[in-house]
PDB file of C-alpha atoms in Angstrom:
ATOM      1  CA  MET U  13      13.832-107.483-165.489  1.00 94.00           C
ATOM      2  CA  ILE U  14      13.845-107.311-161.684  1.00 96.00           C
ATOM      3  CA  THR U  15      13.338-110.683-160.043  1.00 96.00           C
ATOM      4  CA  ILE U  16      11.705-111.280-156.665  1.00 98.00           C
ATOM      5  CA  LYS U  17      13.482-113.970-154.673  1.00 98.00           C
ATOM      6  CA  SER U  18      11.694-116.660-152.669  1.00 98.00           C
ATOM      7  CA  LYS U  19      12.544-117.258-149.001  1.00 97.00           C
ATOM      8  CA  ARG U  20      14.562-120.296-150.049  1.00 98.00           C
ATOM      9  CA  GLU U  21      16.538-118.242-152.557  1.00 98.00           C
ATOM     10  CA  ILE U  22      17.224-115.519-150.003  1.00 98.00           C
ATOM     11  CA  GLU U  23      18.608-118.115-147.586  1.00 98.00           C
ATOM     12  CA  LEU U  24      20.958-119.379-150.319  1.00 98.00           C
ATOM     13  CA  LEU U  25      21.974-115.782-151.024  1.00 98.00           C
ATOM     14  CA  ARG U  26      22.511-115.312-147.295  1.00 98.00           C
ATOM     15  CA  THR U  27      24.858-118.310-147.204  1.00 98.00           C
ATOM     16  CA  ALA U  28      26.755-116.978-150.224  1.00 98.00           C
ATOM     17  CA  GLY U  29      26.935-113.545-148.573  1.00 98.00           C
ATOM     18  CA  GLU U  30      28.221-114.994-145.334  1.00 98.00           C
ATOM     19  CA  ILE U  31      30.980-116.847-147.198  1.00 98.00           C
ATOM     20  CA  VAL U  32      31.996-113.506-148.720  1.00 98.00           C
ATOM     21  CA  ALA U  33      31.956-111.839-145.292  1.00 98.00           C
ATOM     22  CA  LYS U  34      34.096-114.627-143.805  1.00 98.00           C
ATOM     23  CA  THR U  35      36.537-114.280-146.702  1.00 98.00           C
ATOM     24  CA  HIS U  36      36.893-110.589-145.889  1.00 98.00           C
ATOM     25  CA  GLN U  37      37.615-111.512-142.267  1.00 98.00           C
ATOM     26  CA  VAL U  38      40.324-113.948-143.363  1.00 98.00           C
ATOM     27  CA  LEU U  39      41.946-111.489-145.785  1.00 98.00           C
ATOM     28  CA  LYS U  40      41.924-108.611-143.299  1.00 97.00           C
ATOM     29  CA  GLU U  41      44.626-110.368-141.267  1.00 97.00           C
ATOM     30  CA  TYR U  42      46.942-110.417-144.292  1.00 98.00           C
ATOM     31  CA  ILE U  43      46.541-106.785-145.358  1.00 98.00           C
ATOM     32  CA  LYS U  44      49.931-105.406-144.351  1.00 98.00           C
ATOM     33  CA  PRO U  45      53.059-104.001-146.012  1.00 98.00           C
ATOM     34  CA  GLY U  46      55.006-106.540-148.076  1.00 98.00           C
ATOM     35  CA  VAL U  47      52.024-108.696-149.071  1.00 98.00           C
ATOM     36  CA  SER U  48      51.175-108.910-152.785  1.00 98.00           C
ATOM     37  CA  THR U  49      47.666-108.770-154.195  1.00 98.00           C
ATOM     38  CA  HIS U  50      48.472-112.127-155.827  1.00 98.00           C
ATOM     39  CA  GLN U  51      48.884-113.623-152.346  1.00 98.00           C
ATOM     40  CA  LEU U  52      45.593-112.101-151.210  1.00 98.00           C
ATOM     41  CA  ASN U  53      43.897-113.505-154.292  1.00 98.00           C
ATOM     42  CA  ASN U  54      45.145-117.036-153.625  1.00 98.00           C
ATOM     43  CA  ILE U  55      44.140-116.924-149.952  1.00 98.00           C
ATOM     44  CA  ALA U  56      40.637-115.763-150.876  1.00 98.00           C
ATOM     45  CA  HIS U  57      40.300-118.316-153.675  1.00 98.00           C
ATOM     46  CA  ASP U  58      41.259-121.238-151.453  1.00 98.00           C
ATOM     47  CA  PHE U  59      39.008-120.107-148.600  1.00 98.00           C
ATOM     48  CA  ILE U  60      35.955-119.684-150.845  1.00 98.00           C
ATOM     49  CA  ILE U  61      36.500-123.189-152.249  1.00 98.00           C
ATOM     50  CA  SER U  62      36.860-124.566-148.705  1.00 98.00           C
ATOM     51  CA  GLN U  63      33.389-123.200-147.902  1.00 98.00           C
ATOM     52  CA  GLY U  64      31.735-125.187-150.691  1.00 98.00           C
ATOM     53  CA  ALA U  65      31.468-122.221-153.049  1.00 98.00           C
ATOM     54  CA  ILE U  66      33.324-120.963-156.107  1.00 98.00           C
ATOM     55  CA  PRO U  67      34.763-117.475-156.705  1.00 98.00           C
ATOM     56  CA  SER U  68      32.177-115.511-158.696  1.00 98.00           C
ATOM     57  CA  PHE U  69      34.713-113.206-160.320  1.00 98.00           C
ATOM     58  CA  LYS U  70      37.131-115.821-161.671  1.00 97.00           C
ATOM     59  CA  ASP U  71      36.763-115.809-165.490  1.00 96.00           C
ATOM     60  CA  TYR U  72      33.681-113.548-165.253  1.00 97.00           C
ATOM     61  CA  ASN U  73      33.701-111.872-168.685  1.00 96.00           C
ATOM     62  CA  GLY U  74      37.362-112.870-168.827  1.00 96.00           C
ATOM     63  CA  PHE U  75      38.444-111.361-165.497  1.00 98.00           C
ATOM     64  CA  PRO U  76      41.583-113.285-164.458  1.00 97.00           C
ATOM     65  CA  GLY U  77      41.384-112.969-160.666  1.00 98.00           C
ATOM     66  CA  SER U  78      39.219-114.445-157.923  1.00 98.00           C
ATOM     67  CA  ILE U  79      39.013-111.043-156.196  1.00 98.00           C
ATOM     68  CA  CYS U  80      39.350-107.439-157.302  1.00 98.00           C
ATOM     69  CA  ALA U  81      42.218-105.719-155.489  1.00 98.00           C
ATOM     70  CA  SER U  82      42.236-101.961-156.078  1.00 98.00           C
ATOM     71  CA  ILE U  83      45.056 -99.922-154.505  1.00 98.00           C
ATOM     72  CA  ASN U  84      45.018 -96.136-153.938  1.00 98.00           C
ATOM     73  CA  GLU U  85      43.926 -94.428-157.203  1.00 98.00           C
ATOM     74  CA  VAL U  86      42.433 -97.666-158.543  1.00 98.00           C
ATOM     75  CA  VAL U  87      38.668 -97.308-158.124  1.00 98.00           C
ATOM     76  CA  VAL U  88      37.520-100.834-158.980  1.00 98.00           C
ATOM     77  CA  HIS U  89      38.454-103.982-160.913  1.00 98.00           C
ATOM     78  CA  GLY U  90      42.126-104.078-159.947  1.00 98.00           C
ATOM     79  CA  ILE U  91      43.679-107.328-161.197  1.00 98.00           C
ATOM     80  CA  PRO U  92      45.697-109.212-158.550  1.00 98.00           C
ATOM     81  CA  SER U  93      49.393-109.383-159.408  1.00 98.00           C
ATOM     82  CA  LYS U  94      52.699-110.596-157.945  1.00 98.00           C
ATOM     83  CA  LYS U  95      54.119-107.183-158.868  1.00 97.00           C
ATOM     84  CA  GLN U  96      51.579-105.298-156.744  1.00 97.00           C
ATOM     85  CA  VAL U  97      52.979-105.307-153.220  1.00 98.00           C
ATOM     86  CA  LEU U  98      51.237-103.388-150.443  1.00 98.00           C
ATOM     87  CA  LYS U  99      53.119-100.487-148.887  1.00 98.00           C
ATOM     88  CA  GLU U 100      52.705 -98.613-145.616  1.00 98.00           C
ATOM     89  CA  GLY U 101      50.130 -95.867-146.094  1.00 98.00           C
ATOM     90  CA  ASP U 102      48.274 -97.505-148.987  1.00 98.00           C
ATOM     91  CA  ILE U 103      44.542 -98.054-149.010  1.00 98.00           C
ATOM     92  CA  ILE U 104      43.145-101.111-150.770  1.00 98.00           C
ATOM     93  CA  ALA U 105      39.595-101.908-151.835  1.00 98.00           C
ATOM     94  CA  ILE U 106      38.927-105.631-152.025  1.00 98.00           C
ATOM     95  CA  ASP U 107      35.814-106.830-153.827  1.00 98.00           C
ATOM     96  CA  ILE U 108      34.837-110.465-153.265  1.00 98.00           C
ATOM     97  CA  GLY U 109      32.173-112.640-154.881  1.00 98.00           C
ATOM     98  CA  ALA U 110      31.213-116.225-154.037  1.00 98.00           C
ATOM     99  CA  CYS U 111      28.711-118.473-155.783  1.00 98.00           C
ATOM    100  CA  TYR U 112      26.983-121.030-153.532  1.00 98.00           C
ATOM    101  CA  LYS U 113      24.617-123.548-155.119  1.00 98.00           C
ATOM    102  CA  GLY U 114      24.065-121.187-158.038  1.00 98.00           C
ATOM    103  CA  TYR U 115      23.514-118.002-156.016  1.00 98.00           C
ATOM    104  CA  HIS U 116      25.990-115.147-155.656  1.00 98.00           C
ATOM    105  CA  GLY U 117      27.258-113.158-152.696  1.00 98.00           C
ATOM    106  CA  ASP U 118      29.102-109.879-153.375  1.00 98.00           C
ATOM    107  CA  SER U 119      30.733-107.356-151.066  1.00 98.00           C
ATOM    108  CA  GLY U 120      33.572-104.842-151.375  1.00 98.00           C
ATOM    109  CA  TRP U 121      35.440-103.171-148.522  1.00 98.00           C
ATOM    110  CA  SER U 122      38.312-100.702-148.257  1.00 98.00           C
ATOM    111  CA  TYR U 123      41.182-101.205-145.833  1.00 98.00           C
ATOM    112  CA  ALA U 124      44.134 -99.238-144.490  1.00 98.00           C
ATOM    113  CA  VAL U 125      47.586-100.726-145.013  1.00 98.00           C
ATOM    114  CA  GLY U 126      49.454 -99.945-141.822  1.00 98.00           C
ATOM    115  CA  THR U 127      49.152 -96.302-140.757  1.00 98.00           C
ATOM    116  CA  ILE U 128      47.400 -94.047-143.261  1.00 98.00           C
ATOM    117  CA  SER U 129      47.009 -90.276-143.488  1.00 98.00           C
ATOM    118  CA  ASP U 130      44.157 -88.403-141.815  1.00 98.00           C
ATOM    119  CA  GLU U 131      42.933 -87.441-145.297  1.00 98.00           C
ATOM    120  CA  ASP U 132      42.684 -91.098-146.286  1.00 98.00           C
ATOM    121  CA  LYS U 133      41.048 -92.077-142.987  1.00 98.00           C
ATOM    122  CA  LYS U 134      38.363 -89.467-143.627  1.00 98.00           C
ATOM    123  CA  LEU U 135      37.762 -90.805-147.141  1.00 98.00           C
ATOM    124  CA  LEU U 136      37.232 -94.329-145.773  1.00 98.00           C
ATOM    125  CA  GLU U 137      34.962 -93.139-142.961  1.00 98.00           C
ATOM    126  CA  VAL U 138      32.776 -91.023-145.220  1.00 98.00           C
ATOM    127  CA  THR U 139      32.472 -93.663-147.929  1.00 98.00           C
ATOM    128  CA  GLU U 140      31.576 -96.408-145.446  1.00 98.00           C
ATOM    129  CA  GLN U 141      28.974 -94.221-143.741  1.00 98.00           C
ATOM    130  CA  SER U 142      27.475 -93.256-147.105  1.00 98.00           C
ATOM    131  CA  LEU U 143      26.852 -96.959-147.732  1.00 98.00           C
ATOM    132  CA  TYR U 144      24.822 -97.205-144.526  1.00 98.00           C
ATOM    133  CA  GLU U 145      22.968 -93.980-145.332  1.00 98.00           C
ATOM    134  CA  GLY U 146      21.893 -95.638-148.583  1.00 98.00           C
ATOM    135  CA  ILE U 147      20.931 -98.879-146.842  1.00 98.00           C
ATOM    136  CA  LYS U 148      18.665 -96.947-144.444  1.00 98.00           C
ATOM    137  CA  MET U 149      16.441 -96.110-147.421  1.00 98.00           C
ATOM    138  CA  VAL U 150      15.791 -99.764-148.266  1.00 98.00           C
ATOM    139  CA  LYS U 151      12.170-100.658-147.521  1.00 98.00           C
ATOM    140  CA  PRO U 152       9.097-101.558-149.564  1.00 98.00           C
ATOM    141  CA  GLY U 153       7.511 -98.566-151.253  1.00 98.00           C
ATOM    142  CA  ASN U 154      10.680 -96.509-151.508  1.00 98.00           C
ATOM    143  CA  ARG U 155      12.331 -96.134-154.890  1.00 98.00           C
ATOM    144  CA  ILE U 156      15.834 -96.999-156.071  1.00 98.00           C
ATOM    145  CA  SER U 157      16.793 -93.337-156.363  1.00 98.00           C
ATOM    146  CA  ASP U 158      15.952 -92.779-152.687  1.00 98.00           C
ATOM    147  CA  ILE U 159      19.050 -94.906-152.005  1.00 98.00           C
ATOM    148  CA  SER U 160      21.048 -92.962-154.594  1.00 98.00           C
ATOM    149  CA  HIS U 161      19.996 -89.592-153.220  1.00 98.00           C
ATOM    150  CA  ALA U 162      20.823 -90.535-149.623  1.00 98.00           C
ATOM    151  CA  ILE U 163      24.351 -91.576-150.633  1.00 98.00           C
ATOM    152  CA  GLU U 164      24.971 -88.418-152.649  1.00 98.00           C
ATOM    153  CA  SER U 165      23.502 -86.128-149.986  1.00 98.00           C
ATOM    154  CA  TYR U 166      25.808 -87.562-147.341  1.00 98.00           C
ATOM    155  CA  ILE U 167      28.967 -87.332-149.469  1.00 98.00           C
ATOM    156  CA  LYS U 168      28.443 -83.941-151.130  1.00 97.00           C
ATOM    157  CA  PRO U 169      29.363 -81.695-148.158  1.00 98.00           C
ATOM    158  CA  PHE U 170      32.828 -83.292-148.049  1.00 98.00           C
ATOM    159  CA  GLY U 171      33.594 -82.235-151.618  1.00 98.00           C
ATOM    160  CA  TYR U 172      34.515 -85.706-152.850  1.00 98.00           C
ATOM    161  CA  GLY U 173      33.957 -87.011-156.371  1.00 98.00           C
ATOM    162  CA  ILE U 174      31.209 -89.630-156.633  1.00 98.00           C
ATOM    163  CA  VAL U 175      31.866 -92.127-159.428  1.00 98.00           C
ATOM    164  CA  GLU U 176      28.952 -92.114-161.869  1.00 98.00           C
ATOM    165  CA  ASP U 177      30.193 -94.634-164.449  1.00 97.00           C
ATOM    166  CA  PHE U 178      29.672 -97.654-162.172  1.00 98.00           C
ATOM    167  CA  THR U 179      26.640 -98.482-160.046  1.00 98.00           C
ATOM    168  CA  GLY U 180      25.250-100.957-157.581  1.00 98.00           C
ATOM    169  CA  HIS U 181      23.076-103.739-158.956  1.00 98.00           C
ATOM    170  CA  GLY U 182      20.608-106.510-158.372  1.00 98.00           C
ATOM    171  CA  ILE U 183      22.002-109.962-157.667  1.00 98.00           C
ATOM    172  CA  GLY U 184      20.825-113.565-157.533  1.00 98.00           C
ATOM    173  CA  ARG U 185      21.525-116.390-159.934  1.00 98.00           C
ATOM    174  CA  ASP U 186      23.429-113.826-161.970  1.00 98.00           C
ATOM    175  CA  LEU U 187      26.188-111.722-160.446  1.00 98.00           C
ATOM    176  CA  HIS U 188      24.765-108.551-161.984  1.00 98.00           C
ATOM    177  CA  GLU U 189      20.999-108.235-162.401  1.00 98.00           C
ATOM    178  CA  ASP U 190      18.516-105.391-162.692  1.00 98.00           C
ATOM    179  CA  PRO U 191      18.092-102.821-161.263  1.00 98.00           C
ATOM    180  CA  ALA U 192      21.128-100.551-161.510  1.00 98.00           C
ATOM    181  CA  ILE U 193      21.626 -98.464-158.367  1.00 98.00           C
ATOM    182  CA  PRO U 194      23.503 -95.199-158.997  1.00 98.00           C
ATOM    183  CA  ASN U 195      25.235 -93.403-156.128  1.00 98.00           C
ATOM    184  CA  PHE U 196      23.742 -90.031-157.084  1.00 98.00           C
ATOM    185  CA  GLY U 197      20.409 -88.645-158.230  1.00 97.00           C
ATOM    186  CA  LYS U 198      17.101 -87.075-157.316  1.00 97.00           C
ATOM    187  CA  PRO U 199      14.856 -88.914-154.833  1.00 98.00           C
ATOM    188  CA  HIS U 200      11.569 -90.720-155.608  1.00 97.00           C
ATOM    189  CA  GLU U 201      12.554 -91.984-159.059  1.00 97.00           C
ATOM    190  CA  GLY U 202      13.163 -95.391-160.618  1.00 97.00           C
ATOM    191  CA  PRO U 203      11.782 -98.845-159.705  1.00 98.00           C
ATOM    192  CA  ILE U 204       9.822 -99.301-156.491  1.00 98.00           C
ATOM    193  CA  LEU U 205      11.485-101.495-153.866  1.00 98.00           C
ATOM    194  CA  LYS U 206       9.506-104.641-153.083  1.00 98.00           C
ATOM    195  CA  GLU U 207       9.905-107.418-150.539  1.00 98.00           C
ATOM    196  CA  GLY U 208      12.112-110.169-151.976  1.00 98.00           C
ATOM    197  CA  MET U 209      14.351-107.939-154.069  1.00 98.00           C
ATOM    198  CA  VAL U 210      18.076-108.432-153.402  1.00 98.00           C
ATOM    199  CA  ILE U 211      20.474-105.631-154.316  1.00 98.00           C
ATOM    200  CA  CYS U 212      24.096-104.604-153.924  1.00 98.00           C
ATOM    201  CA  ILE U 213      24.674-101.012-152.816  1.00 98.00           C
ATOM    202  CA  GLU U 214      28.234 -99.818-153.450  1.00 98.00           C
ATOM    203  CA  PRO U 215      29.386 -96.204-153.288  1.00 98.00           C
ATOM    204  CA  MET U 216      32.711 -95.496-155.019  1.00 98.00           C
ATOM    205  CA  VAL U 217      34.132 -92.193-153.820  1.00 98.00           C
ATOM    206  CA  ASN U 218      37.236 -90.252-154.876  1.00 98.00           C
ATOM    207  CA  ILE U 219      39.205 -87.611-152.976  1.00 98.00           C
ATOM    208  CA  GLY U 220      39.380 -85.562-156.174  1.00 98.00           C
ATOM    209  CA  THR U 221      37.535 -85.709-159.478  1.00 98.00           C
ATOM    210  CA  LYS U 222      34.659 -88.097-160.146  1.00 98.00           C
ATOM    211  CA  ARG U 223      36.153 -88.808-163.568  1.00 98.00           C
ATOM    212  CA  ILE U 224      37.773 -92.169-164.170  1.00 98.00           C
ATOM    213  CA  ARG U 225      39.827 -93.937-166.813  1.00 98.00           C
ATOM    214  CA  ILE U 226      39.984 -97.631-167.729  1.00 98.00           C
ATOM    215  CA  LEU U 227      43.496 -98.897-168.450  1.00 98.00           C
ATOM    216  CA  LYS U 228      44.608-100.973-171.439  1.00 97.00           C
ATOM    217  CA  ASP U 229      43.882-104.259-169.654  1.00 97.00           C
ATOM    218  CA  ASN U 230      40.184-103.274-170.040  1.00 97.00           C
ATOM    219  CA  TRP U 231      39.566-103.802-166.301  1.00 98.00           C
ATOM    220  CA  THR U 232      41.695-101.629-164.037  1.00 98.00           C
ATOM    221  CA  THR U 233      39.806 -98.373-163.441  1.00 98.00           C
ATOM    222  CA  ILE U 234      41.676 -95.390-162.005  1.00 98.00           C
ATOM    223  CA  THR U 235      40.848 -91.820-161.042  1.00 98.00           C
ATOM    224  CA  GLN U 236      41.806 -89.363-163.784  1.00 98.00           C
ATOM    225  CA  ASP U 237      43.714 -87.170-161.352  1.00 98.00           C
ATOM    226  CA  LYS U 238      45.440 -90.174-159.678  1.00 98.00           C
ATOM    227  CA  LYS U 239      44.014 -89.241-156.273  1.00 98.00           C
ATOM    228  CA  LYS U 240      42.813 -92.004-153.985  1.00 98.00           C
ATOM    229  CA  SER U 241      39.460 -93.749-154.110  1.00 98.00           C
ATOM    230  CA  ALA U 242      37.402 -95.868-151.684  1.00 98.00           C
ATOM    231  CA  HIS U 243      34.723 -98.504-152.292  1.00 98.00           C
ATOM    232  CA  PHE U 244      32.296-100.124-149.839  1.00 98.00           C
ATOM    233  CA  GLU U 245      29.547-102.603-150.751  1.00 98.00           C
ATOM    234  CA  HIS U 246      26.921-104.700-148.986  1.00 98.00           C
ATOM    235  CA  GLN U 247      24.325-107.085-150.382  1.00 98.00           C
ATOM    236  CA  VAL U 248      20.868-106.362-148.987  1.00 98.00           C
ATOM    237  CA  ALA U 249      17.479-108.084-149.138  1.00 98.00           C
ATOM    238  CA  VAL U 250      14.288-106.027-149.018  1.00 98.00           C
ATOM    239  CA  THR U 251      12.094-107.353-146.178  1.00 98.00           C
ATOM    240  CA  ASN U 252       8.432-106.675-145.423  1.00 97.00           C
ATOM    241  CA  ASP U 253       9.341-103.682-143.271  1.00 95.00           C
ATOM    242  CA  GLY U 254      12.917-102.739-144.177  1.00 98.00           C
ATOM    243  CA  TYR U 255      16.130-104.526-145.043  1.00 98.00           C
ATOM    244  CA  ASP U 256      18.391-107.430-144.144  1.00 98.00           C
ATOM    245  CA  ILE U 257      22.148-107.192-144.810  1.00 98.00           C
ATOM    246  CA  LEU U 258      23.234-110.571-146.223  1.00 98.00           C
ATOM    247  CA  THR U 259      27.008-110.032-146.457  1.00 98.00           C
ATOM    248  CA  VAL U 260      27.701-110.373-142.746  1.00 98.00           C
ATOM    249  CA  VAL U 261      28.755-113.257-140.508  1.00 96.00           C
ATOM    250  CA  SER U 262      25.810-114.638-138.544  1.00 85.00           C
ATOM    251  CA  ASN U 263      25.910-115.237-134.800  1.00 74.00           C
ATOM    252  CA  LYS U 264      24.544-118.775-135.104  1.00 60.00           C
ATOM    253  CA  GLU U 265      27.904-120.456-134.592  1.00 48.00           C
TER     254      GLU U 265
END
């Protein structure tokens, strides 16, 4: 069931989203060779707590980390570890969730570790832009698959694999709510977007095959061909005439 959020709920979701955005800003300064994903996890955890929120991912369905840290061929759900140390030329996708007064914020972003290859730069650029192409389709009267189609149409000419096994999602009191938002598909299908809906749009794009494999820990998801993957995600509210991105830092301060 798709829930419509009240103005009060959207403001709580905005606060949760801003905490997530600020956490990304904090972590960005630490993304460099020699830093472990365990260190990044602890920094994020402590910062989220300091903002009066709790990490949404910690113990979610048994997930052990407070963030997902996915390096290179890891698509999503990478478990932070002392053994995972960032190296020059890596790319890392960090997914962060924060729960503020019972409402969740959720945003993933991919980062370069030091200097990366031109091939990897292009992957990050295309995946990030595909997110915004999807967001442009958010307005009342459009359908969920209009978002999906815009993402796929932007990515396809580059020949990348678009992950089909994971999707974007609704969000609110629960971290994952209806509707699912695939990153591929025909336009003008699925639920109609209405003012007050809050959704997470999150393309996951691979340099090679779209096919993925989940490792024995039941979380870590990698590309089948071990080629690199990127992930970008924003949380967006449907307004009366378009959209409002909630996972950004406001200019009020």
